[in-house]
Each structure stands twice: as C-alpha cells, then as structure tokens.
C-alpha cells in the first residue's frame, strides 16, 4: 500500500467506493492487508463471485491492485493502493449523482462510528485501564470560517500522521478508529 492519499476525481470513482460492500472490502484491505476474494467473502459472509466482482470494480478505478503470491493459480490477492481517499465536496455537490454518492459516504462513516462504539462497549470490561481512560467520543461547537475549517483539517491529519509514525513500532499501539466531521450548522439546528 502506498503512503499516498488518493484524490477521487469524479462521481464514477466516488460511486465505486460508496457501494457498501466495496467500502467494507476496501477498508478490510487497508486495515488487514492483502487478501483474496475467497478470504474476504468468508470475512463478510458474501459469496465469492459477488466479492470478486466488487474487487474488480475497485481495481478498475485504481483503488486496489493485485499483489501476486496467491496460494492457488486462479486466486488473486488484492491490496489497497492508497491509505486514504478524499474528494472535492464542491465538485461532488455540483450534481445530484455526486451529492448522492457523498451522502452515502458520510453515512457510512457514521455507521463505522456506531459499529466502533458498540464494539468498544462490548470490549469495555476487558480493556486495559489506560485504553479506557484514553478513549471516548466528544463534540465541540465553534465559530469558524471556511478557511479555518480547512486549516483545522490539515493540522488534524498532519498531527495524526505524526503520532502514528511515532507509535508505529510500539507494541502498546493498536488500530484506533477516529471519525471526525466539520459541518456548518443550519440556522434551525
């Protein structure tokens, strides 16, 4: 997997990763590394043919690539090509299709947050105290300009990457799900 961030350029590309199963497949390849369609189908309880089709769609749009090294001549191992994806919200908001794909992506992030909260709550009795103390969910309402929100995103991601690099070889480090949003409130909210 490259260290790059993929800039999704058009609605067709965003729709490719907005599909619920494809989003889960891509997420699994990012988190757990290379896998075959059969391995992923087993993980998500889908059939291999459907999983293989969705992997080919992701590959067609350049989100994943074959790694080689499969244990069976007909099995293809796939890996994520980029560590993260972004897109122009303005460009996607220009069309109904783009707005719909962006909405799916936002809701998928909210669903990930809910799954992570449920998993955390289930594991809470067995988590070490330092993880219980460090974890949580917060919210903050501040008045910012669009330029300040852009600056906040840049600083947040840069700082997260610095911390991840510093902790990369620490045996106490674990995957941590961080879902953030910066959405202007409407007048009636």
N, CA, C and O of each residue as an XYZ file, in Angstrom:
756
protein
N       0.858     -1.177      0.000
C       0.000      0.000      0.000
C       0.896      1.230      0.000
O       1.854      1.301      0.769
N       0.596      2.179     -0.842
C       1.390      3.406     -0.863
C       1.029      4.248      0.344
O       0.026      4.000      1.014
N       1.862      5.252      0.617
C       1.566      6.145      1.729
C       0.686      7.298      1.298
O       0.402      8.188      2.099
N       0.245      7.302      0.046
C      -0.462      8.436     -0.506
C      -1.933      8.507     -0.179
O      -2.571      7.536      0.229
N      -2.434      9.703     -0.379
C      -3.862      9.963     -0.296
C      -4.367     10.081     -1.720
O      -3.835     10.857     -2.514
N      -5.377      9.324     -2.036
C      -5.952      9.333     -3.385
C      -7.006     10.421     -3.475
O      -7.952     10.435     -2.688
N      -6.855     11.317     -4.413
C      -7.855     12.353     -4.683
C      -8.830     11.779     -5.694
O      -8.487     11.606     -6.864
N     -10.040     11.483     -5.251
C     -11.076     10.937     -6.123
C     -11.501     12.053     -7.064
O     -11.906     13.131     -6.630
N     -11.402     11.776     -8.369
C     -11.575     12.842     -9.340
C     -12.962     13.031     -9.916
O     -13.291     14.122    -10.382
N     -13.781     11.997     -9.895
C     -15.101     12.171    -10.496
C     -16.144     11.322     -9.776
O     -15.822     10.501     -8.917
N     -17.392     11.541    -10.149
C     -18.505     10.878     -9.479
C     -18.426      9.363     -9.642
O     -18.728      8.628     -8.702
N     -18.024      8.883    -10.821
C     -17.944      7.430    -11.045
C     -16.974      6.785    -10.065
O     -17.247      5.702     -9.548
N     -15.855      7.432     -9.806
C     -14.888      6.905     -8.844
C     -15.467      6.912     -7.432
O     -15.309      5.943     -6.689
N     -16.138      8.004     -7.060
C     -16.722      8.074     -5.720
C     -17.810      7.027     -5.558
O     -17.924      6.402     -4.504
N     -18.612      6.832     -6.602
C     -19.655      5.809     -6.536
C     -19.045      4.417     -6.375
O     -19.637      3.546     -5.737
N     -17.856      4.209     -6.956
C     -17.204      2.898     -6.847
C     -16.892      2.568     -5.393
O     -17.047      1.420     -4.978
N     -16.456      3.554     -4.615
C     -16.138      3.273     -3.210
C     -17.317      3.543     -2.284
O     -17.263      3.195     -1.104
N     -18.383      4.160     -2.798
C     -19.560      4.435     -1.967
C     -20.442      3.205     -1.808
O     -21.260      3.149     -0.889
N     -20.291      2.221     -2.684
C     -21.084      0.993     -2.556
C     -20.741      0.341     -1.215
O     -19.562      0.180     -0.900
N     -21.738     -0.034     -0.425
C     -21.463     -0.545      0.935
C     -20.486     -1.720      0.999
O     -19.581     -1.709      1.833
N     -20.642     -2.727      0.146
C     -19.729     -3.860      0.216
C     -18.337     -3.458     -0.255
O     -17.340     -3.867      0.340
N     -18.259     -2.663     -1.314
C     -16.935     -2.241     -1.791
C     -16.226     -1.400     -0.735
O     -15.013     -1.521     -0.561
N     -16.967     -0.549     -0.028
C     -16.353      0.248      1.037
C     -15.798     -0.665      2.129
O     -14.707     -0.424      2.646
N     -16.537     -1.695      2.475
C     -16.079     -2.632      3.511
C     -14.872     -3.433      3.026
O     -13.932     -3.661      3.787
N     -14.897     -3.860      1.760
C     -13.769     -4.607      1.202
C     -12.511     -3.753      1.206
O     -11.444     -4.202      1.625
N     -12.647     -2.522      0.737
C     -11.501     -1.620      0.700
C     -10.993     -1.345      2.111
O      -9.785     -1.329      2.344
N     -11.900     -1.129      3.041
C     -11.499     -0.902      4.431
C     -10.749     -2.088      5.011
O      -9.760     -1.915      5.723
N     -11.218     -3.298      4.708
C     -10.545     -4.503      5.216
C      -9.152     -4.642      4.621
O      -8.218     -5.028      5.324
N      -8.996     -4.335      3.342
C      -7.673     -4.423      2.717
C      -6.727     -3.385      3.314
O      -5.538     -3.660      3.474
N      -7.229     -2.209      3.643
C      -6.389     -1.193      4.283
C      -5.984     -1.626      5.680
O      -4.826     -1.482      6.073
N      -6.939     -2.153      6.425
C      -6.666     -2.482      7.827
C      -5.903     -3.788      8.006
O      -4.993     -3.865      8.831
N      -6.265     -4.812      7.244
C      -5.712     -6.150      7.479
C      -4.708     -6.603      6.430
O      -4.087     -7.653      6.595
N      -4.533     -5.848      5.366
C      -3.578     -6.214      4.337
C      -4.204     -7.039      3.231
O      -5.421     -7.212      3.175
N      -3.362     -7.541      2.361
C      -3.790     -8.240      1.155
C      -4.643     -9.461      1.473
O      -4.457    -10.128      2.491
N      -5.590     -9.736      0.567
C      -6.485    -10.883      0.743
C      -7.047    -11.290     -0.612
O      -7.007    -10.519     -1.571
N      -7.565    -12.494     -0.676
C      -8.240    -12.987     -1.877
C      -9.742    -12.746     -1.738
O     -10.240    -12.436     -0.656
N     -10.446    -12.894     -2.853
C     -11.911    -12.770     -2.830
C     -12.513    -13.809     -1.888
O     -13.470    -13.515     -1.171
N     -11.969    -14.998     -1.885
C     -12.488    -16.056     -1.013
C     -12.323    -15.684      0.455
O     -13.249    -15.863      1.247
N     -11.157    -15.170      0.823
C     -10.914    -14.765      2.211
C     -11.852    -13.632      2.626
O     -12.392    -13.631      3.732
N     -12.034    -12.677      1.730
C     -12.915    -11.550      2.040
C     -14.379    -11.977      2.086
O     -15.139    -11.491      2.924
N     -14.779    -12.883      1.193
C     -16.158    -13.385      1.207
C     -16.446    -14.084      2.530
O     -17.527    -13.928      3.096
N     -15.488    -14.845      3.016
C     -15.650    -15.520      4.299
C     -15.780    -14.496      5.435
O     -16.620    -14.648      6.322
N     -14.952    -13.465      5.400
C     -14.966    -12.433      6.440
C     -16.310    -11.714      6.503
O     -16.811    -11.420      7.588
N     -16.904    -11.426      5.320
C     -18.127    -10.620      5.274
C     -19.396    -11.416      5.007
O     -20.478    -10.841      4.889
N     -19.270    -12.745      4.912
C     -20.448    -13.571      4.710
C     -21.114    -13.358      3.362
O     -22.339    -13.407      3.254
N     -20.314    -13.122      2.339
C     -20.831    -12.952      0.980
C     -20.346    -14.119      0.128
O     -19.509    -14.910      0.565
N     -20.871    -14.223     -1.083
C     -20.366    -15.291     -1.948
C     -19.131    -14.783     -2.700
O     -18.973    -13.585     -2.930
N     -18.280    -15.709     -3.067
C     -17.005    -15.373     -3.703
C     -17.201    -14.661     -5.031
O     -16.449    -13.739     -5.348
N     -18.192    -15.068     -5.813
C     -18.431    -14.438     -7.112
C     -18.764    -12.962     -6.976
O     -18.220    -12.132     -7.704
N     -19.644    -12.632     -6.056
C     -20.018    -11.236     -5.819
C     -18.818    -10.447     -5.297
O     -18.556     -9.329     -5.739
N     -18.106    -11.036     -4.367
C     -16.931    -10.365     -3.803
C     -15.893    -10.115     -4.888
O     -15.307     -9.034     -4.954
N     -15.666    -11.107     -5.736
C     -14.706    -10.968     -6.825
C     -15.112     -9.843     -7.781
O     -14.271     -9.058     -8.218
N     -16.399     -9.772     -8.098
C     -16.909     -8.710     -8.976
C     -16.613     -7.332     -8.371
O     -16.112     -6.444     -9.060
N     -16.921     -7.160     -7.096
C     -16.721     -5.856     -6.448
C     -15.236     -5.515     -6.337
O     -14.868     -4.343     -6.423
N     -14.387     -6.508     -6.150
C     -12.949     -6.256     -6.144
C     -12.473     -5.789     -7.518
O     -11.627     -4.901     -7.617
N     -13.016     -6.388     -8.572
C     -12.638     -5.956     -9.928
C     -13.068     -4.511    -10.192
O     -12.352     -3.767    -10.861
N     -14.229     -4.109     -9.673
C     -14.675     -2.717     -9.826
C     -13.698     -1.782     -9.114
O     -13.309     -0.750     -9.662
N     -13.304     -2.142     -7.897
C     -12.329     -1.324     -7.177
C     -11.003     -1.246     -7.938
O     -10.381     -0.185     -7.994
N     -10.575     -2.356     -8.517
C      -9.331     -2.373     -9.286
C      -9.451     -1.529    -10.551
O      -8.515     -0.820    -10.923
N     -10.598     -1.608    -11.204
C     -10.839     -0.835    -12.432
C     -10.684      0.662    -12.174
O     -10.240      1.402    -13.052
N     -11.046      1.106    -10.986
C     -10.941      2.521    -10.640
C      -9.636      2.858     -9.924
O      -9.449      3.995     -9.490
N      -8.729      1.883     -9.795
C      -7.406      2.142     -9.241
C      -7.319      2.206     -7.728
O      -6.340      2.732     -7.197
N      -8.316      1.686     -7.014
C      -8.275      1.713     -5.555
C      -7.522      0.528     -4.975
O      -6.968      0.627     -3.880
N      -7.492     -0.599     -5.696
C      -6.767     -1.786     -5.259
C      -5.969     -2.329     -6.433
O      -6.218     -1.966     -7.583
N      -5.009     -3.201     -6.140
C      -4.192     -3.824     -7.179
C      -3.833     -5.239     -6.743
O      -3.819     -5.551     -5.553
N      -3.546     -6.080     -7.717
C      -3.106     -7.444     -7.412
C      -1.717     -7.411     -6.809
O      -0.877     -6.595     -7.188
N      -1.486     -8.317     -5.858
C      -0.178     -8.380     -5.207
C       0.665     -9.538     -5.700
O       1.885     -9.526     -5.534
N       0.037    -10.543     -6.306
C       0.760    -11.768     -6.619
C       0.878    -12.606     -5.358
O       0.328    -12.244     -4.318
N       1.569    -13.686     -5.438
C       1.796    -14.519     -4.261
C       0.580    -15.291     -3.778
O       0.530    -15.691     -2.615
N      -0.394    -15.506     -4.641
C      -1.570    -16.282     -4.227
C      -1.185    -17.743     -4.065
O      -0.267    -18.229     -4.725
N      -1.891    -18.440     -3.181
C      -1.593    -19.844     -2.932
C      -2.194    -20.759     -3.992
O      -1.797    -21.920     -4.086
N      -3.119    -20.282     -4.773
C      -3.762    -21.060     -5.831
C      -3.599    -20.290     -7.136
O      -3.721    -19.065     -7.142
N      -3.320    -20.995     -8.264
C      -3.080    -20.293     -9.525
C      -4.220    -19.367     -9.966
O      -3.970    -18.349    -10.611
N      -5.466    -19.710     -9.624
C      -6.590    -18.866    -10.049
C      -6.970    -17.818     -9.006
O      -7.768    -16.924     -9.286
N      -6.410    -17.924     -7.821
C      -6.719    -16.955     -6.769
C      -5.895    -15.687     -6.979
O      -4.700    -15.753     -7.269
N      -6.529    -14.559     -6.834
C      -5.834    -13.279     -6.951
C      -5.810    -12.641     -5.567
O      -6.835    -12.556     -4.891
N      -4.635    -12.199     -5.159
C      -4.512    -11.458     -3.893
C      -4.573     -9.976     -4.232
O      -3.912     -9.503     -5.157
N      -5.377     -9.258     -3.467
C      -5.579     -7.835     -3.691
C      -5.064     -7.043     -2.504
O      -5.090     -7.510     -1.366
N      -4.595     -5.834     -2.787
C      -4.177     -4.936     -1.723
C      -4.666     -3.526     -2.039
O      -4.850     -3.166     -3.202
N      -4.872     -2.738     -0.994
C      -5.240     -1.337     -1.176
C      -4.033     -0.585     -1.728
O      -2.893     -0.875     -1.364
N      -4.286      0.369     -2.595
C      -3.212      1.132     -3.211
C      -2.900      2.394     -2.410
O      -1.751      2.834     -2.382
N      -3.893      2.974     -1.768
C      -3.721      4.226     -1.024
C      -4.167      4.041      0.421
O      -4.988      3.173      0.718
N      -3.633      4.847      1.303
C      -4.012      4.749      2.710
C      -5.290      5.508      3.017
O      -5.961      5.212      4.005
N      -5.639      6.484      2.183
C      -6.833      7.291      2.429
C      -7.347      7.866      1.111
O      -6.650      7.866      0.097
N      -8.586      8.357      1.155
C      -9.226      8.941     -0.024
C      -9.880     10.255      0.352
O     -10.414     10.415      1.449
N      -9.827     11.185     -0.574
C     -10.508     12.460     -0.391
C     -11.087     12.884     -1.736
O     -10.732     12.336     -2.780
N     -11.975     13.857     -1.695
C     -12.565     14.373     -2.925
C     -12.999     15.807     -2.686
O     -13.098     16.260     -1.546
N     -13.250     16.502     -3.757
C     -13.729     17.873     -3.661
C     -15.223     17.850     -3.364
O     -16.024     17.412     -4.191
N     -15.590     18.324     -2.182
C     -17.004     18.386     -1.824
C     -17.756     19.325     -2.760
O     -18.920     19.082     -3.080
N     -17.106     20.386     -3.198
C     -17.742     21.330     -4.118
C     -18.022     20.660     -5.453
O     -19.117     20.800     -5.999
N     -17.051     19.936     -5.983
C     -17.251     19.259     -7.271
C     -18.350     18.210     -7.170
O     -19.176     18.088     -8.074
N     -18.365     17.457     -6.083
C     -19.390     16.416     -5.933
C     -20.771     17.022     -5.696
O     -21.776     16.445     -6.111
N     -20.831     18.169     -5.040
C     -22.118     18.811     -4.762
C     -22.732     19.440     -6.012
O     -23.886     19.866     -5.986
N     -21.976     19.499     -7.094
C     -22.458     20.152     -8.317
C     -23.498     19.321     -9.068
O     -24.228     19.853     -9.905
N     -23.571     18.014     -8.774
C     -24.543     17.164     -9.471
C     -25.325     16.337     -8.457
O     -24.865     16.092     -7.342
N     -26.506     15.918     -8.865
C     -27.326     15.068     -7.996
C     -26.607     13.762     -7.693
O     -26.625     13.283     -6.559
N     -25.973     13.189     -8.712
C     -25.221     11.934     -8.523
C     -24.088     12.107     -7.513
O     -23.868     11.255     -6.652
N     -23.384     13.216     -7.637
C     -22.282     13.491     -6.714
C     -22.773     13.716     -5.304
O     -22.159     13.237     -4.351
N     -23.884     14.448     -5.150
C     -24.454     14.666     -3.819
C     -24.884     13.347     -3.204
O     -24.673     13.112     -2.014
N     -25.491     12.479     -4.020
C     -25.951     11.181     -3.505
C     -24.772     10.316     -3.067
O     -24.825      9.699     -2.003
N     -23.714     10.261     -3.869
C     -22.537      9.455     -3.516
C     -21.863     10.010     -2.264
O     -21.437      9.244     -1.400
N     -21.764     11.334     -2.157
C     -21.174     11.948     -0.966
C     -22.007     11.640      0.262
O     -21.458     11.369      1.330
N     -23.336     11.679      0.125
C     -24.219     11.372      1.252
C     -24.018      9.939      1.720
O     -23.994      9.674      2.922
N     -23.873      9.016      0.779
C     -23.624      7.615      1.144
C     -22.320      7.504      1.925
O     -22.253      6.802      2.934
N     -21.298      8.188      1.463
C     -20.004      8.124      2.146
C     -20.097      8.685      3.563
O     -19.550      8.096      4.495
N     -20.785      9.819      3.737
C     -20.930     10.390      5.080
C     -21.673      9.429      6.003
O     -21.287      9.253      7.159
N     -22.710      8.824      5.512
C     -23.494      7.901      6.338
C     -22.705      6.631      6.661
O     -22.843      6.063      7.744
N     -21.881      6.195      5.716
C     -21.035      5.034      6.006
C     -20.063      5.351      7.134
O     -19.800      4.497      7.982
N     -19.526      6.567      7.156
C     -18.630      6.951      8.243
C     -19.378      6.940      9.569
O     -18.835      6.498     10.581
N     -20.624      7.421      9.575
C     -21.425      7.396     10.802
C     -21.693      5.960     11.237
O     -21.675      5.663     12.431
N     -21.942      5.066     10.282
C     -22.169      3.656     10.613
C     -20.914      3.018     11.192
O     -20.996      2.204     12.112
N     -19.758      3.383     10.661
C     -18.493      2.876     11.202
C     -18.349      3.331     12.648
O     -17.956      2.554     13.518
N     -18.671      4.598     12.895
C     -18.592      5.113     14.260
C     -19.511      4.321     15.185
O     -19.104      3.956     16.288
N     -20.728      4.054     14.759
C     -21.665      3.293     15.593
C     -21.134      1.883     15.846
O     -21.182      1.406     16.980
N     -20.627      1.206     14.805
C     -20.054     -0.143     14.986
C     -18.883     -0.107     15.960
O     -18.746     -0.985     16.812
N     -18.032      0.924     15.824
C     -16.875      1.028     16.708
C     -17.299      1.287     18.149
O     -16.704      0.736     19.076
N     -18.314      2.115     18.348
C     -18.813      2.361     19.707
C     -19.372      1.067     20.302
O     -19.096      0.741     21.457
N     -20.157      0.332     19.511
C     -20.729     -0.920     20.005
C     -19.637     -1.936     20.334
O     -19.714     -2.627     21.350
N     -18.619     -2.024     19.472
C     -17.505     -2.934     19.744
C     -16.733     -2.525     20.986
O     -16.336     -3.372     21.787
N     -16.521     -1.230     21.144
C     -15.829     -0.708     22.322
C     -16.620     -1.034     23.587
O     -16.056     -1.506     24.574
N     -17.915     -0.782     23.550
C     -18.743     -1.039     24.729
C     -18.766     -2.524     25.085
O     -18.780     -2.877     26.264
N     -18.770     -3.394     24.079
C     -18.745     -4.833     24.343
C     -17.411     -5.263     24.953
O     -17.368     -6.153     25.802
N     -16.321     -4.625     24.515
C     -14.987     -4.990     24.999
C     -14.595     -4.266     26.279
O     -13.593     -4.615     26.904
N     -15.365     -3.271     26.675
C     -15.011     -2.424     27.816
C     -14.585     -3.193     29.065
O     -13.598     -2.809     29.693
N     -15.283     -4.259     29.453
C     -14.866     -4.968     30.672
C     -13.469     -5.597     30.588
O     -12.855     -5.871     31.619
N     -12.968     -5.824     29.384
C     -11.673     -6.489     29.243
C     -10.554     -5.552     28.782
O      -9.405     -5.977     28.663
N     -10.876     -4.295     28.526
C      -9.845     -3.356     28.062
C      -8.952     -2.919     29.214
O      -9.434     -2.727     30.330
N      -7.666     -2.761     28.959
C      -6.770     -2.225     29.983
C      -7.211     -0.808     30.377
O      -7.752     -0.070     29.553
N      -6.982     -0.447     31.608
C      -7.425      0.847     32.142
C      -6.926      2.026     31.318
O      -7.647      3.008     31.139
N      -5.685      1.936     30.810
C      -5.148      3.067     30.036
C      -5.917      3.280     28.731
O      -6.036      4.411     28.261
N      -6.441      2.194     28.142
C      -7.267      2.339     26.936
C      -8.644      2.881     27.291
O      -9.203      3.675     26.534
N      -9.187      2.480     28.395
C     -10.491      3.001     28.833
C     -10.380      4.502     29.077
O     -11.245      5.272     28.659
N      -9.312      4.911     29.756
C      -9.120      6.332     30.065
C      -8.866      7.164     28.811
O      -9.344      8.295     28.719
N      -8.122      6.626     27.848
C      -7.748      7.396     26.655
C      -8.865      7.491     25.622
O      -8.890      8.438     24.837
N      -9.782      6.542     25.604
C     -10.782      6.514     24.546
C     -12.012      7.325     24.908
O     -12.253      7.647     26.071
N     -12.778      7.644     23.887
C     -14.009      8.386     24.129
C     -14.557      9.007     22.862
O     -13.990      8.871     21.778
N     -15.656      9.683     23.026
C     -16.317     10.404     21.946
C     -16.583     11.803     22.467
O     -17.047     11.970     23.595
N     -16.299     12.790     21.669
C     -16.520     14.157     22.113
C     -17.189     14.973     21.013
O     -17.306     14.540     19.867
N     -17.613     16.140     21.393
C     -18.159     17.054     20.394
C     -17.791     18.474     20.798
O     -17.551     18.767     21.969
N     -17.756     19.321     19.827
C     -17.328     20.690     20.034
C     -18.058     21.551     19.019
O     -18.127     21.194     17.843
N     -18.593     22.657     19.446
C     -19.243     23.591     18.541
C     -18.497     24.912     18.635
O     -18.492     25.557     19.684
N     -17.867     25.312     17.535
C     -17.091     26.551     17.486
C     -17.491     27.348     16.251
O     -18.019     26.788     15.290
N     -17.240     28.653     16.279
C     -17.494     29.501     15.109
C     -16.187     29.615     14.325
O     -15.184     30.108     14.840
N     -16.213     29.152     13.068
C     -15.025     29.190     12.219
C     -15.400     29.640     10.814
O     -16.554     29.529     10.398
N     -14.422     30.144     10.100
C     -14.600     30.446      8.679
C     -14.259     29.204      7.877
O     -13.628     28.289      8.406
N     -14.662     29.146      6.608
C     -14.250     28.004      5.775
C     -12.732     27.828      5.740
O     -12.246     26.697      5.755
N     -11.979     28.920      5.694
C     -10.513     28.826      5.665
C      -9.990     28.197      6.959
O      -9.042     27.411      6.932
N     -10.610     28.545      8.091
C     -10.175     27.963      9.361
C     -10.513     26.479      9.438
O      -9.744     25.701     10.002
N     -11.652     26.078      8.881
C     -12.001     24.648      8.863
C     -10.993     23.890      8.006
O     -10.557     22.802      8.383
N     -10.613     24.457      6.846
C      -9.583     23.830      6.011
C      -8.269     23.688      6.782
O      -7.614     22.648      6.713
N      -7.890     24.732      7.513
C      -6.652     24.688      8.303
C      -6.755     23.633      9.404
O      -5.785     22.932      9.693
N      -7.937     23.527     10.017
C      -8.146     22.519     11.055
C      -7.950     21.114     10.506
O      -7.266     20.294     11.118
N      -8.555     20.831      9.340
C      -8.373     19.520      8.710
C      -6.893     19.238      8.479
O      -6.404     18.167      8.839
N      -6.184     20.179      7.886
C      -4.773     19.970      7.558
C      -3.955     19.682      8.818
O      -3.148     18.753      8.831
N      -4.158     20.466      9.868
C      -3.409     20.254     11.108
C      -3.773     18.933     11.769
O      -2.906     18.209     12.258
N      -5.071     18.628     11.779
C      -5.519     17.388     12.411
C      -4.873     16.179     11.750
O      -4.297     15.331     12.432
N      -4.965     16.094     10.420
C      -4.413     14.932      9.720
C      -2.895     14.877      9.826
O      -2.329     13.794      9.980
N      -2.229     16.020      9.748
C      -0.770     16.031      9.883
C      -0.363     15.547     11.276
O       0.575     14.762     11.414
N      -1.061     16.012     12.293
C      -0.730     15.597     13.661
C      -1.019     14.107     13.862
O      -0.222     13.405     14.486
N      -2.145     13.619     13.342
C      -2.470     12.196     13.453
C      -1.386     11.346     12.782
O      -0.987     10.314     13.321
N      -0.913     11.772     11.618
C       0.151     11.036     10.913
C       1.453     11.059     11.707
O       2.154     10.048     11.764
N       1.790     12.192     12.321
C       2.998     12.280     13.148
C       2.923     11.303     14.323
O       3.883     10.587     14.607
N       1.782     11.282     14.994
C       1.618     10.388     16.132
C       1.666      8.922     15.696
O       2.274      8.094     16.375
N       1.031      8.598     14.575
C       1.046      7.219     14.075
C       2.467      6.788     13.721
O       2.858      5.655     14.002
N       3.233      7.674     13.113
C       4.626      7.353     12.773
C       5.450      7.132     14.044
O       6.270      6.217     14.103
N       5.230      7.965     15.048
C       5.977      7.826     16.308
C       5.625      6.536     17.033
O       6.479      5.949     17.698
N       4.372      6.084     16.914
C       3.914      4.886     17.616
C       4.027      3.604     16.787
O       3.680      2.529     17.277
N       4.501      3.696     15.557
C       4.466      2.562     14.623
C       5.076      1.280     15.191
O       4.533      0.198     14.971
N       6.168      1.376     15.901
C       6.854      0.181     16.400
C       6.583     -0.102     17.875
O       7.180     -1.011     18.451
N       5.693      0.664     18.484
C       5.385      0.483     19.897
C       4.410     -0.683     20.048
O       3.335     -0.656     19.449
N       4.757     -1.711     20.838
C       3.862     -2.856     20.997
C       2.532     -2.499     21.683
O       1.571     -3.262     21.589
N       2.469     -1.366     22.362
C       1.213     -0.943     23.003
C       0.249     -0.291     22.017
O      -0.916     -0.070     22.348
N       0.721      0.019     20.811
C      -0.133      0.680     19.808
C      -1.149     -0.304     19.246
O      -0.842     -1.478     19.038
N      -2.355      0.181     19.002
C      -3.445     -0.600     18.414
C      -4.114      0.245     17.354
O      -4.002      1.471     17.385
N      -4.813     -0.383     16.406
C      -5.613      0.420     15.477
C      -6.666      1.206     16.266
O      -7.362      0.646     17.113
N      -6.773      2.479     15.986
C      -7.729      3.352     16.665
C      -8.598      4.001     15.599
O      -8.092      4.641     14.677
N      -9.893      3.833     15.729
C     -10.839      4.426     14.794
C     -11.116      5.865     15.205
O     -11.547      6.128     16.327
N     -10.866      6.786     14.292
C     -11.128      8.196     14.541
C     -12.021      8.689     13.414
O     -11.623      8.702     12.250
N     -13.226      9.092     13.771
C     -14.166      9.633     12.794
C     -14.390     11.086     13.174
O     -14.799     11.382     14.297
N     -14.126     11.988     12.248
C     -14.279     13.415     12.529
C     -15.215     14.036     11.496
O     -15.360     13.522     10.387
N     -15.833     15.121     11.864
C     -16.653     15.861     10.909
C     -16.511     17.349     11.200
O     -16.240     17.762     12.328
N     -16.695     18.116     10.182
C     -16.723     19.562     10.295
C     -17.832     20.064      9.398
O     -17.605     20.341      8.220
N     -19.021     20.183      9.940
C     -20.200     20.521      9.149
C     -20.815     21.816      9.675
O     -21.056     21.940     10.876
N     -21.070     22.778      8.795
C     -21.702     24.001      9.282
C     -23.127     23.706      9.737
O     -23.859     22.961      9.084
N     -23.503     24.291     10.843
C     -24.857     24.122     11.352
C     -25.811     25.001     10.556
O     -25.469     26.113     10.153
N     -27.010     24.482     10.339
C     -28.029     25.308      9.698
C     -28.663     26.197     10.759
O     -28.503     25.949     11.955
N     -29.372     27.218     10.334
C     -29.948     28.181     11.269
C     -30.921     27.536     12.252
O     -31.047     28.001     13.385
N     -31.610     26.474     11.839
C     -32.612     25.856     12.707
C     -32.080     24.693     13.523
O     -32.864     24.026     14.198
N     -30.787     24.422     13.491
C     -30.244     23.266     14.223
C     -30.045     23.559     15.680
O     -29.597     22.690     16.429
